[in-house]
């Protein structure tokens, strides 16, 4: 028996089986089973104020947009002492660094009360969290976030969350070019605080400083 004959017989049997199954499903009205499609997990998130990220982050990224907002609403003055440069990511970036003596955590986060001191004007990084954008797609930046899977994600809320992630990505992408401007804003604020401090001194205190 030739191999060609065997192959032809196998093909014919397979073809008859397919035809018989198709006829059965057509006659009975039962739909042929489809291959199970892999569904893309839905992004569902609602902040539960667990403090997981806020208390463990090692430097909250700050953008030029953040500084300009804080300068306009008067928040920059109290934040300037918490700002510092971080180079762990491979290039210098401005961050809200942990409090002195702490190895991690946002400096304006109250861990005991689980409250954010900037909740009404969050940095873009925190507005987008835990959603990120890399220029091609959106992704979850922190699988440990306890708010994932909580609450209800409407189309409007999802669109707003994606807009925040996109804004953060664009601001972060231009941070290297805007770093000198950011540094200038920080120095300007520090000089203004120094001037105000000097103006508040008595003549005796000023004279004491001059003698040192």
mmCIF file with all atom_site columns, C-alpha atoms in Angstrom:
data_model
loop_
_atom_site.group_PDB
_atom_site.id
_atom_site.type_symbol
_atom_site.label_atom_id
_atom_site.label_alt_id
_atom_site.label_comp_id
_atom_site.label_asym_id
_atom_site.label_entity_id
_atom_site.label_seq_id
_atom_site.pdbx_PDB_ins_code
_atom_site.Cartn_x
_atom_site.Cartn_y
_atom_site.Cartn_z
_atom_site.occupancy
_atom_site.B_iso_or_equiv
_atom_site.pdbx_formal_charge
_atom_site.auth_seq_id
_atom_site.auth_comp_id
_atom_site.auth_asym_id
_atom_site.auth_atom_id
_atom_site.pdbx_PDB_model_num
ATOM 1   C CA . UNK A 1 1   ? 0.000   0.000  0.000  1.00 0.00 ? 1   UNK A CA 1
ATOM 2   C CA . UNK A 1 2   ? 1.519   3.310  -1.065 1.00 0.00 ? 2   UNK A CA 1
ATOM 3   C CA . UNK A 1 3   ? 1.952   6.264  1.266  1.00 0.00 ? 3   UNK A CA 1
ATOM 4   C CA . UNK A 1 4   ? -0.059  8.403  -1.153 1.00 0.00 ? 4   UNK A CA 1
ATOM 5   C CA . UNK A 1 5   ? -3.027  6.019  -0.838 1.00 0.00 ? 5   UNK A CA 1
ATOM 6   C CA . UNK A 1 6   ? -2.840  6.105  2.981  1.00 0.00 ? 6   UNK A CA 1
ATOM 7   C CA . UNK A 1 7   ? -2.710  9.887  3.031  1.00 0.00 ? 7   UNK A CA 1
ATOM 8   C CA . UNK A 1 8   ? -5.669  10.084 0.657  1.00 0.00 ? 8   UNK A CA 1
ATOM 9   C CA . UNK A 1 9   ? -7.698  7.720  2.858  1.00 0.00 ? 9   UNK A CA 1
ATOM 10  C CA . UNK A 1 10  ? -6.963  9.714  6.027  1.00 0.00 ? 10  UNK A CA 1
ATOM 11  C CA . UNK A 1 11  ? -7.948  12.972 4.326  1.00 0.00 ? 11  UNK A CA 1
ATOM 12  C CA . UNK A 1 12  ? -11.199 11.477 3.029  1.00 0.00 ? 12  UNK A CA 1
ATOM 13  C CA . UNK A 1 13  ? -12.160 10.156 6.481  1.00 0.00 ? 13  UNK A CA 1
ATOM 14  C CA . UNK A 1 14  ? -11.445 13.564 8.035  1.00 0.00 ? 14  UNK A CA 1
ATOM 15  C CA . UNK A 1 15  ? -13.502 15.320 5.358  1.00 0.00 ? 15  UNK A CA 1
ATOM 16  C CA . UNK A 1 16  ? -16.479 12.993 5.872  1.00 0.00 ? 16  UNK A CA 1
ATOM 17  C CA . UNK A 1 17  ? -16.335 13.558 9.644  1.00 0.00 ? 17  UNK A CA 1
ATOM 18  C CA . UNK A 1 18  ? -16.417 17.338 9.209  1.00 0.00 ? 18  UNK A CA 1
ATOM 19  C CA . UNK A 1 19  ? -19.317 17.128 6.767  1.00 0.00 ? 19  UNK A CA 1
ATOM 20  C CA . UNK A 1 20  ? -21.300 14.836 9.097  1.00 0.00 ? 20  UNK A CA 1
ATOM 21  C CA . UNK A 1 21  ? -20.754 17.144 12.084 1.00 0.00 ? 21  UNK A CA 1
ATOM 22  C CA . UNK A 1 22  ? -21.734 20.200 10.074 1.00 0.00 ? 22  UNK A CA 1
ATOM 23  C CA . UNK A 1 23  ? -24.906 18.493 8.888  1.00 0.00 ? 23  UNK A CA 1
ATOM 24  C CA . UNK A 1 24  ? -25.767 17.512 12.477 1.00 0.00 ? 24  UNK A CA 1
ATOM 25  C CA . UNK A 1 25  ? -25.388 21.012 13.852 1.00 0.00 ? 25  UNK A CA 1
ATOM 26  C CA . UNK A 1 26  ? -27.301 22.450 10.914 1.00 0.00 ? 26  UNK A CA 1
ATOM 27  C CA . UNK A 1 27  ? -30.180 19.995 11.332 1.00 0.00 ? 27  UNK A CA 1
ATOM 28  C CA . UNK A 1 28  ? -30.509 20.355 15.094 1.00 0.00 ? 28  UNK A CA 1
ATOM 29  C CA . UNK A 1 29  ? -30.024 24.150 15.146 1.00 0.00 ? 29  UNK A CA 1
ATOM 30  C CA . UNK A 1 30  ? -27.191 23.828 17.636 1.00 0.00 ? 30  UNK A CA 1
ATOM 31  C CA . UNK A 1 31  ? -24.334 26.226 17.023 1.00 0.00 ? 31  UNK A CA 1
ATOM 32  C CA . UNK A 1 32  ? -20.961 24.716 16.462 1.00 0.00 ? 32  UNK A CA 1
ATOM 33  C CA . UNK A 1 33  ? -18.710 25.332 19.458 1.00 0.00 ? 33  UNK A CA 1
ATOM 34  C CA . UNK A 1 34  ? -16.259 28.202 18.993 1.00 0.00 ? 34  UNK A CA 1
ATOM 35  C CA . UNK A 1 35  ? -12.771 28.226 20.304 1.00 0.00 ? 35  UNK A CA 1
ATOM 36  C CA . UNK A 1 36  ? -12.665 30.037 23.589 1.00 0.00 ? 36  UNK A CA 1
ATOM 37  C CA . UNK A 1 37  ? -11.432 33.548 23.024 1.00 0.00 ? 37  UNK A CA 1
ATOM 38  C CA . UNK A 1 38  ? -8.962  35.027 25.440 1.00 0.00 ? 38  UNK A CA 1
ATOM 39  C CA . UNK A 1 39  ? -10.554 38.082 26.995 1.00 0.00 ? 39  UNK A CA 1
ATOM 40  C CA . UNK A 1 40  ? -8.501  41.129 27.845 1.00 0.00 ? 40  UNK A CA 1
ATOM 41  C CA . UNK A 1 41  ? -8.785  41.856 31.576 1.00 0.00 ? 41  UNK A CA 1
ATOM 42  C CA . UNK A 1 42  ? -10.781 44.999 32.271 1.00 0.00 ? 42  UNK A CA 1
ATOM 43  C CA . UNK A 1 43  ? -9.207  47.835 34.225 1.00 0.00 ? 43  UNK A CA 1
ATOM 44  C CA . UNK A 1 44  ? -11.335 48.413 37.308 1.00 0.00 ? 44  UNK A CA 1
ATOM 45  C CA . UNK A 1 45  ? -10.022 50.662 40.033 1.00 0.00 ? 45  UNK A CA 1
ATOM 46  C CA . UNK A 1 46  ? -11.186 52.807 42.896 1.00 0.00 ? 46  UNK A CA 1
ATOM 47  C CA . UNK A 1 47  ? -8.888  54.323 45.500 1.00 0.00 ? 47  UNK A CA 1
ATOM 48  C CA . UNK A 1 48  ? -9.537  52.719 48.875 1.00 0.00 ? 48  UNK A CA 1
ATOM 49  C CA . UNK A 1 49  ? -6.973  54.953 50.622 1.00 0.00 ? 49  UNK A CA 1
ATOM 50  C CA . UNK A 1 50  ? -4.926  51.978 51.741 1.00 0.00 ? 50  UNK A CA 1
ATOM 51  C CA . UNK A 1 51  ? -1.673  53.960 51.552 1.00 0.00 ? 51  UNK A CA 1
ATOM 52  C CA . UNK A 1 52  ? 0.217   51.079 49.958 1.00 0.00 ? 52  UNK A CA 1
ATOM 53  C CA . UNK A 1 53  ? 1.888   53.237 47.299 1.00 0.00 ? 53  UNK A CA 1
ATOM 54  C CA . UNK A 1 54  ? 1.982   56.465 49.303 1.00 0.00 ? 54  UNK A CA 1
ATOM 55  C CA . UNK A 1 55  ? 3.891   54.914 52.189 1.00 0.00 ? 55  UNK A CA 1
ATOM 56  C CA . UNK A 1 56  ? 6.298   52.813 50.100 1.00 0.00 ? 56  UNK A CA 1
ATOM 57  C CA . UNK A 1 57  ? 7.215   55.063 47.159 1.00 0.00 ? 57  UNK A CA 1
ATOM 58  C CA . UNK A 1 58  ? 10.829  56.224 47.059 1.00 0.00 ? 58  UNK A CA 1
ATOM 59  C CA . UNK A 1 59  ? 10.442  59.628 45.459 1.00 0.00 ? 59  UNK A CA 1
ATOM 60  C CA . UNK A 1 60  ? 7.214   60.853 43.850 1.00 0.00 ? 60  UNK A CA 1
ATOM 61  C CA . UNK A 1 61  ? 7.998   62.115 40.314 1.00 0.00 ? 61  UNK A CA 1
ATOM 62  C CA . UNK A 1 62  ? 7.209   65.803 39.814 1.00 0.00 ? 62  UNK A CA 1
ATOM 63  C CA . UNK A 1 63  ? 6.708   67.498 36.447 1.00 0.00 ? 63  UNK A CA 1
ATOM 64  C CA . UNK A 1 64  ? 6.870   71.094 35.269 1.00 0.00 ? 64  UNK A CA 1
ATOM 65  C CA . UNK A 1 65  ? 3.073   71.147 35.097 1.00 0.00 ? 65  UNK A CA 1
ATOM 66  C CA . UNK A 1 66  ? 2.927   70.178 38.768 1.00 0.00 ? 66  UNK A CA 1
ATOM 67  C CA . UNK A 1 67  ? 5.293   72.988 39.775 1.00 0.00 ? 67  UNK A CA 1
ATOM 68  C CA . UNK A 1 68  ? 3.398   75.596 37.770 1.00 0.00 ? 68  UNK A CA 1
ATOM 69  C CA . UNK A 1 69  ? 0.079   74.536 39.332 1.00 0.00 ? 69  UNK A CA 1
ATOM 70  C CA . UNK A 1 70  ? 1.507   74.567 42.838 1.00 0.00 ? 70  UNK A CA 1
ATOM 71  C CA . UNK A 1 71  ? 3.120   77.949 42.251 1.00 0.00 ? 71  UNK A CA 1
ATOM 72  C CA . UNK A 1 72  ? -0.192  79.373 41.024 1.00 0.00 ? 72  UNK A CA 1
ATOM 73  C CA . UNK A 1 73  ? -2.226  78.076 43.967 1.00 0.00 ? 73  UNK A CA 1
ATOM 74  C CA . UNK A 1 74  ? 0.367   78.812 46.651 1.00 0.00 ? 74  UNK A CA 1
ATOM 75  C CA . UNK A 1 75  ? 1.294   75.211 47.449 1.00 0.00 ? 75  UNK A CA 1
ATOM 76  C CA . UNK A 1 76  ? 4.873   75.365 46.171 1.00 0.00 ? 76  UNK A CA 1
ATOM 77  C CA . UNK A 1 77  ? 6.144   77.243 49.199 1.00 0.00 ? 77  UNK A CA 1
ATOM 78  C CA . UNK A 1 78  ? 5.440   74.389 51.629 1.00 0.00 ? 78  UNK A CA 1
ATOM 79  C CA . UNK A 1 79  ? 6.618   71.732 49.189 1.00 0.00 ? 79  UNK A CA 1
ATOM 80  C CA . UNK A 1 80  ? 9.922   73.214 48.089 1.00 0.00 ? 80  UNK A CA 1
ATOM 81  C CA . UNK A 1 81  ? 11.860  71.768 51.031 1.00 0.00 ? 81  UNK A CA 1
ATOM 82  C CA . UNK A 1 82  ? 10.658  68.273 50.067 1.00 0.00 ? 82  UNK A CA 1
ATOM 83  C CA . UNK A 1 83  ? 11.885  68.519 46.466 1.00 0.00 ? 83  UNK A CA 1
ATOM 84  C CA . UNK A 1 84  ? 15.095  66.845 45.359 1.00 0.00 ? 84  UNK A CA 1
ATOM 85  C CA . UNK A 1 85  ? 16.854  65.295 42.377 1.00 0.00 ? 85  UNK A CA 1
ATOM 86  C CA . UNK A 1 86  ? 16.792  61.540 41.804 1.00 0.00 ? 86  UNK A CA 1
ATOM 87  C CA . UNK A 1 87  ? 18.906  59.675 39.247 1.00 0.00 ? 87  UNK A CA 1
ATOM 88  C CA . UNK A 1 88  ? 18.010  56.029 39.924 1.00 0.00 ? 88  UNK A CA 1
ATOM 89  C CA . UNK A 1 89  ? 15.958  55.873 36.714 1.00 0.00 ? 89  UNK A CA 1
ATOM 90  C CA . UNK A 1 90  ? 19.028  56.661 34.595 1.00 0.00 ? 90  UNK A CA 1
ATOM 91  C CA . UNK A 1 91  ? 18.446  60.370 34.150 1.00 0.00 ? 91  UNK A CA 1
ATOM 92  C CA . UNK A 1 92  ? 17.902  63.191 36.666 1.00 0.00 ? 92  UNK A CA 1
ATOM 93  C CA . UNK A 1 93  ? 14.331  63.942 37.627 1.00 0.00 ? 93  UNK A CA 1
ATOM 94  C CA . UNK A 1 94  ? 12.665  66.067 40.257 1.00 0.00 ? 94  UNK A CA 1
ATOM 95  C CA . UNK A 1 95  ? 10.836  64.170 43.001 1.00 0.00 ? 95  UNK A CA 1
ATOM 96  C CA . UNK A 1 96  ? 9.092   64.667 46.297 1.00 0.00 ? 96  UNK A CA 1
ATOM 97  C CA . UNK A 1 97  ? 11.674  62.886 48.412 1.00 0.00 ? 97  UNK A CA 1
ATOM 98  C CA . UNK A 1 98  ? 10.942  61.021 51.671 1.00 0.00 ? 98  UNK A CA 1
ATOM 99  C CA . UNK A 1 99  ? 11.093  62.970 54.919 1.00 0.00 ? 99  UNK A CA 1
ATOM 100 C CA . UNK A 1 100 ? 14.480  63.304 56.530 1.00 0.00 ? 100 UNK A CA 1
ATOM 101 C CA . UNK A 1 101 ? 15.187  60.107 58.427 1.00 0.00 ? 101 UNK A CA 1
ATOM 102 C CA . UNK A 1 102 ? 12.743  58.047 56.345 1.00 0.00 ? 102 UNK A CA 1
ATOM 103 C CA . UNK A 1 103 ? 13.921  55.666 53.648 1.00 0.00 ? 103 UNK A CA 1
ATOM 104 C CA . UNK A 1 104 ? 10.655  55.725 51.711 1.00 0.00 ? 104 UNK A CA 1
ATOM 105 C CA . UNK A 1 105 ? 7.215   57.246 51.559 1.00 0.00 ? 105 UNK A CA 1
ATOM 106 C CA . UNK A 1 106 ? 5.695   60.463 50.273 1.00 0.00 ? 106 UNK A CA 1
ATOM 107 C CA . UNK A 1 107 ? 6.603   63.414 52.526 1.00 0.00 ? 107 UNK A CA 1
ATOM 108 C CA . UNK A 1 108 ? 3.055   64.824 52.528 1.00 0.00 ? 108 UNK A CA 1
ATOM 109 C CA . UNK A 1 109 ? 1.339   61.529 53.321 1.00 0.00 ? 109 UNK A CA 1
ATOM 110 C CA . UNK A 1 110 ? 0.024   60.979 56.842 1.00 0.00 ? 110 UNK A CA 1
ATOM 111 C CA . UNK A 1 111 ? 0.400   57.231 57.365 1.00 0.00 ? 111 UNK A CA 1
ATOM 112 C CA . UNK A 1 112 ? -1.404  57.241 60.713 1.00 0.00 ? 112 UNK A CA 1
ATOM 113 C CA . UNK A 1 113 ? -4.450  59.056 59.410 1.00 0.00 ? 113 UNK A CA 1
ATOM 114 C CA . UNK A 1 114 ? -4.145  57.573 55.919 1.00 0.00 ? 114 UNK A CA 1
ATOM 115 C CA . UNK A 1 115 ? -4.559  61.046 54.449 1.00 0.00 ? 115 UNK A CA 1
ATOM 116 C CA . UNK A 1 116 ? -2.780  62.848 51.632 1.00 0.00 ? 116 UNK A CA 1
ATOM 117 C CA . UNK A 1 117 ? -1.714  66.441 52.184 1.00 0.00 ? 117 UNK A CA 1
ATOM 118 C CA . UNK A 1 118 ? -2.058  67.099 48.445 1.00 0.00 ? 118 UNK A CA 1
ATOM 119 C CA . UNK A 1 119 ? -5.226  65.158 47.699 1.00 0.00 ? 119 UNK A CA 1
ATOM 120 C CA . UNK A 1 120 ? -6.932  68.141 46.053 1.00 0.00 ? 120 UNK A CA 1
ATOM 121 C CA . UNK A 1 121 ? -3.935  68.874 43.796 1.00 0.00 ? 121 UNK A CA 1
ATOM 122 C CA . UNK A 1 122 ? -2.062  65.613 43.266 1.00 0.00 ? 122 UNK A CA 1
ATOM 123 C CA . UNK A 1 123 ? 1.064   65.329 41.111 1.00 0.00 ? 123 UNK A CA 1
ATOM 124 C CA . UNK A 1 124 ? 0.318   63.949 37.646 1.00 0.00 ? 124 UNK A CA 1
ATOM 125 C CA . UNK A 1 125 ? 2.036   60.725 38.691 1.00 0.00 ? 125 UNK A CA 1
ATOM 126 C CA . UNK A 1 126 ? -0.484  60.192 41.483 1.00 0.00 ? 126 UNK A CA 1
ATOM 127 C CA . UNK A 1 127 ? -3.452  61.301 39.384 1.00 0.00 ? 127 UNK A CA 1
ATOM 128 C CA . UNK A 1 128 ? -2.662  58.544 36.879 1.00 0.00 ? 128 UNK A CA 1
ATOM 129 C CA . UNK A 1 129 ? -1.802  55.810 39.419 1.00 0.00 ? 129 UNK A CA 1
ATOM 130 C CA . UNK A 1 130 ? -2.123  52.851 39.107 1.00 0.00 ? 130 UNK A CA 1
ATOM 131 C CA . UNK A 1 131 ? -2.526  53.256 35.347 1.00 0.00 ? 131 UNK A CA 1
ATOM 132 C CA . UNK A 1 132 ? 0.482   53.997 33.174 1.00 0.00 ? 132 UNK A CA 1
ATOM 133 C CA . UNK A 1 133 ? 1.133   54.676 29.503 1.00 0.00 ? 133 UNK A CA 1
ATOM 134 C CA . UNK A 1 134 ? 4.319   53.865 27.581 1.00 0.00 ? 134 UNK A CA 1
ATOM 135 C CA . UNK A 1 135 ? 3.613   55.581 24.290 1.00 0.00 ? 135 UNK A CA 1
ATOM 136 C CA . UNK A 1 136 ? 1.885   52.541 22.798 1.00 0.00 ? 136 UNK A CA 1
ATOM 137 C CA . UNK A 1 137 ? -0.478  51.068 25.359 1.00 0.00 ? 137 UNK A CA 1
ATOM 138 C CA . UNK A 1 138 ? -1.916  51.516 28.829 1.00 0.00 ? 138 UNK A CA 1
ATOM 139 C CA . UNK A 1 139 ? -0.820  49.186 31.606 1.00 0.00 ? 139 UNK A CA 1
ATOM 140 C CA . UNK A 1 140 ? -1.072  48.712 35.377 1.00 0.00 ? 140 UNK A CA 1
ATOM 141 C CA . UNK A 1 141 ? 2.078   50.050 37.039 1.00 0.00 ? 141 UNK A CA 1
ATOM 142 C CA . UNK A 1 142 ? 1.486   48.433 40.424 1.00 0.00 ? 142 UNK A CA 1
ATOM 143 C CA . UNK A 1 143 ? -0.242  45.057 40.714 1.00 0.00 ? 143 UNK A CA 1
ATOM 144 C CA . UNK A 1 144 ? -0.052  45.353 44.521 1.00 0.00 ? 144 UNK A CA 1
ATOM 145 C CA . UNK A 1 145 ? -2.509  48.273 44.514 1.00 0.00 ? 145 UNK A CA 1
ATOM 146 C CA . UNK A 1 146 ? -5.419  47.287 46.756 1.00 0.00 ? 146 UNK A CA 1
ATOM 147 C CA . UNK A 1 147 ? -7.845  49.451 44.784 1.00 0.00 ? 147 UNK A CA 1
ATOM 148 C CA . UNK A 1 148 ? -7.622  47.231 41.695 1.00 0.00 ? 148 UNK A CA 1
ATOM 149 C CA . UNK A 1 149 ? -10.908 45.432 41.114 1.00 0.00 ? 149 UNK A CA 1
ATOM 150 C CA . UNK A 1 150 ? -12.738 47.737 43.535 1.00 0.00 ? 150 UNK A CA 1
ATOM 151 C CA . UNK A 1 151 ? -15.715 49.911 42.714 1.00 0.00 ? 151 UNK A CA 1
ATOM 152 C CA . UNK A 1 152 ? -17.282 50.455 39.322 1.00 0.00 ? 152 UNK A CA 1
ATOM 153 C CA . UNK A 1 153 ? -15.392 51.643 36.258 1.00 0.00 ? 153 UNK A CA 1
ATOM 154 C CA . UNK A 1 154 ? -17.647 53.667 33.963 1.00 0.00 ? 154 UNK A CA 1
ATOM 155 C CA . UNK A 1 155 ? -16.639 54.733 30.472 1.00 0.00 ? 155 UNK A CA 1
ATOM 156 C CA . UNK A 1 156 ? -16.311 58.326 31.666 1.00 0.00 ? 156 UNK A CA 1
ATOM 157 C CA . UNK A 1 157 ? -14.130 57.377 34.610 1.00 0.00 ? 157 UNK A CA 1
ATOM 158 C CA . UNK A 1 158 ? -11.932 55.136 32.457 1.00 0.00 ? 158 UNK A CA 1
ATOM 159 C CA . UNK A 1 159 ? -11.484 57.902 29.896 1.00 0.00 ? 159 UNK A CA 1
ATOM 160 C CA . UNK A 1 160 ? -10.457 60.334 32.637 1.00 0.00 ? 160 UNK A CA 1
ATOM 161 C CA . UNK A 1 161 ? -7.989  57.821 34.086 1.00 0.00 ? 161 UNK A CA 1
ATOM 162 C CA . UNK A 1 162 ? -6.450  57.240 30.663 1.00 0.00 ? 162 UNK A CA 1
ATOM 163 C CA . UNK A 1 163 ? -6.190  60.987 30.077 1.00 0.00 ? 163 UNK A CA 1
ATOM 164 C CA . UNK A 1 164 ? -4.262  61.310 33.329 1.00 0.00 ? 164 UNK A CA 1
ATOM 165 C CA . UNK A 1 165 ? -1.893  58.499 32.318 1.00 0.00 ? 165 UNK A CA 1
ATOM 166 C CA . UNK A 1 166 ? -1.348  60.089 28.911 1.00 0.00 ? 166 UNK A CA 1
ATOM 167 C CA . UNK A 1 167 ? -0.713  63.530 30.427 1.00 0.00 ? 167 UNK A CA 1
ATOM 168 C CA . UNK A 1 168 ? 1.755   62.046 32.888 1.00 0.00 ? 168 UNK A CA 1
ATOM 169 C CA . UNK A 1 169 ? 3.582   60.219 30.104 1.00 0.00 ? 169 UNK A CA 1
ATOM 170 C CA . UNK A 1 170 ? 3.877   63.336 27.952 1.00 0.00 ? 170 UNK A CA 1
ATOM 171 C CA . UNK A 1 171 ? 5.046   65.460 30.880 1.00 0.00 ? 171 UNK A CA 1
ATOM 172 C CA . UNK A 1 172 ? 7.549   62.816 31.954 1.00 0.00 ? 172 UNK A CA 1
ATOM 173 C CA . UNK A 1 173 ? 8.872   62.450 28.397 1.00 0.00 ? 173 UNK A CA 1
ATOM 174 C CA . UNK A 1 174 ? 9.739   66.146 28.285 1.00 0.00 ? 174 UNK A CA 1
ATOM 175 C CA . UNK A 1 175 ? 11.077  66.322 31.836 1.00 0.00 ? 175 UNK A CA 1
ATOM 176 C CA . UNK A 1 176 ? 14.733  66.184 30.747 1.00 0.00 ? 176 UNK A CA 1
ATOM 177 C CA . UNK A 1 177 ? 14.274  69.250 28.555 1.00 0.00 ? 177 UNK A CA 1
ATOM 178 C CA . UNK A 1 178 ? 12.278  71.143 31.179 1.00 0.00 ? 178 UNK A CA 1
ATOM 179 C CA . UNK A 1 179 ? 14.514  70.279 34.141 1.00 0.00 ? 179 UNK A CA 1
ATOM 180 C CA . UNK A 1 180 ? 16.447  73.600 34.011 1.00 0.00 ? 180 UNK A CA 1
ATOM 181 C CA . UNK A 1 181 ? 13.147  75.500 34.080 1.00 0.00 ? 181 UNK A CA 1
ATOM 182 C CA . UNK A 1 182 ? 11.937  73.374 36.976 1.00 0.00 ? 182 UNK A CA 1
ATOM 183 C CA . UNK A 1 183 ? 15.167  73.992 38.867 1.00 0.00 ? 183 UNK A CA 1
ATOM 184 C CA . UNK A 1 184 ? 14.780  77.711 38.250 1.00 0.00 ? 184 UNK A CA 1
ATOM 185 C CA . UNK A 1 185 ? 11.256  77.704 39.700 1.00 0.00 ? 185 UNK A CA 1
ATOM 186 C CA . UNK A 1 186 ? 12.432  75.865 42.800 1.00 0.00 ? 186 UNK A CA 1
ATOM 187 C CA . UNK A 1 187 ? 15.360  78.261 43.336 1.00 0.00 ? 187 UNK A CA 1
ATOM 188 C CA . UNK A 1 188 ? 13.072  81.244 42.833 1.00 0.00 ? 188 UNK A CA 1
ATOM 189 C CA . UNK A 1 189 ? 10.727  79.946 45.522 1.00 0.00 ? 189 UNK A CA 1
ATOM 190 C CA . UNK A 1 190 ? 13.585  79.269 47.924 1.00 0.00 ? 190 UNK A CA 1
ATOM 191 C CA . UNK A 1 191 ? 14.991  82.777 47.401 1.00 0.00 ? 191 UNK A CA 1
ATOM 192 C CA . UNK A 1 192 ? 11.566  84.263 48.044 1.00 0.00 ? 192 UNK A CA 1
ATOM 193 C CA . UNK A 1 193 ? 11.275  82.321 51.291 1.00 0.00 ? 193 UNK A CA 1
ATOM 194 C CA . UNK A 1 194 ? 14.744  83.533 52.321 1.00 0.00 ? 194 UNK A CA 1
ATOM 195 C CA . UNK A 1 195 ? 13.750  87.123 51.583 1.00 0.00 ? 195 UNK A CA 1
ATOM 196 C CA . UNK A 1 196 ? 10.594  86.822 53.634 1.00 0.00 ? 196 UNK A CA 1
ATOM 197 C CA . UNK A 1 197 ? 12.558  85.280 56.480 1.00 0.00 ? 197 UNK A CA 1
ATOM 198 C CA . UNK A 1 198 ? 15.046  88.176 56.410 1.00 0.00 ? 198 UNK A CA 1
ATOM 199 C CA . UNK A 1 199 ? 12.255  90.745 56.363 1.00 0.00 ? 199 UNK A CA 1
ATOM 200 C CA . UNK A 1 200 ? 10.749  89.202 59.475 1.00 0.00 ? 200 UNK A CA 1
ATOM 201 C CA . UNK A 1 201 ? 13.981  89.596 61.505 1.00 0.00 ? 201 UNK A CA 1
ATOM 202 C CA . UNK A 1 202 ? 14.417  92.376 64.019 1.00 0.00 ? 202 UNK A CA 1
ATOM 203 C CA . UNK A 1 203 ? 17.316  94.873 63.588 1.00 0.00 ? 203 UNK A CA 1
ATOM 204 C CA . UNK A 1 204 ? 19.142  93.103 66.421 1.00 0.00 ? 204 UNK A CA 1
ATOM 205 C CA . UNK A 1 205 ? 18.789  89.720 64.733 1.00 0.00 ? 205 UNK A CA 1
ATOM 206 C CA . UNK A 1 206 ? 20.025  91.119 61.423 1.00 0.00 ? 206 UNK A CA 1
ATOM 207 C CA . UNK A 1 207 ? 23.020  92.671 63.142 1.00 0.00 ? 207 UNK A CA 1
ATOM 208 C CA . UNK A 1 208 ? 23.815  89.351 64.808 1.00 0.00 ? 208 UNK A CA 1
ATOM 209 C CA . UNK A 1 209 ? 23.753  87.615 61.419 1.00 0.00 ? 209 UNK A CA 1
ATOM 210 C CA . UNK A 1 210 ? 26.095  90.201 59.932 1.00 0.00 ? 210 UNK A CA 1
ATOM 211 C CA . UNK A 1 211 ? 28.631  89.659 62.734 1.00 0.00 ? 211 UNK A CA 1
ATOM 212 C CA . UNK A 1 212 ? 28.828  85.914 62.003 1.00 0.00 ? 212 UNK A CA 1
#
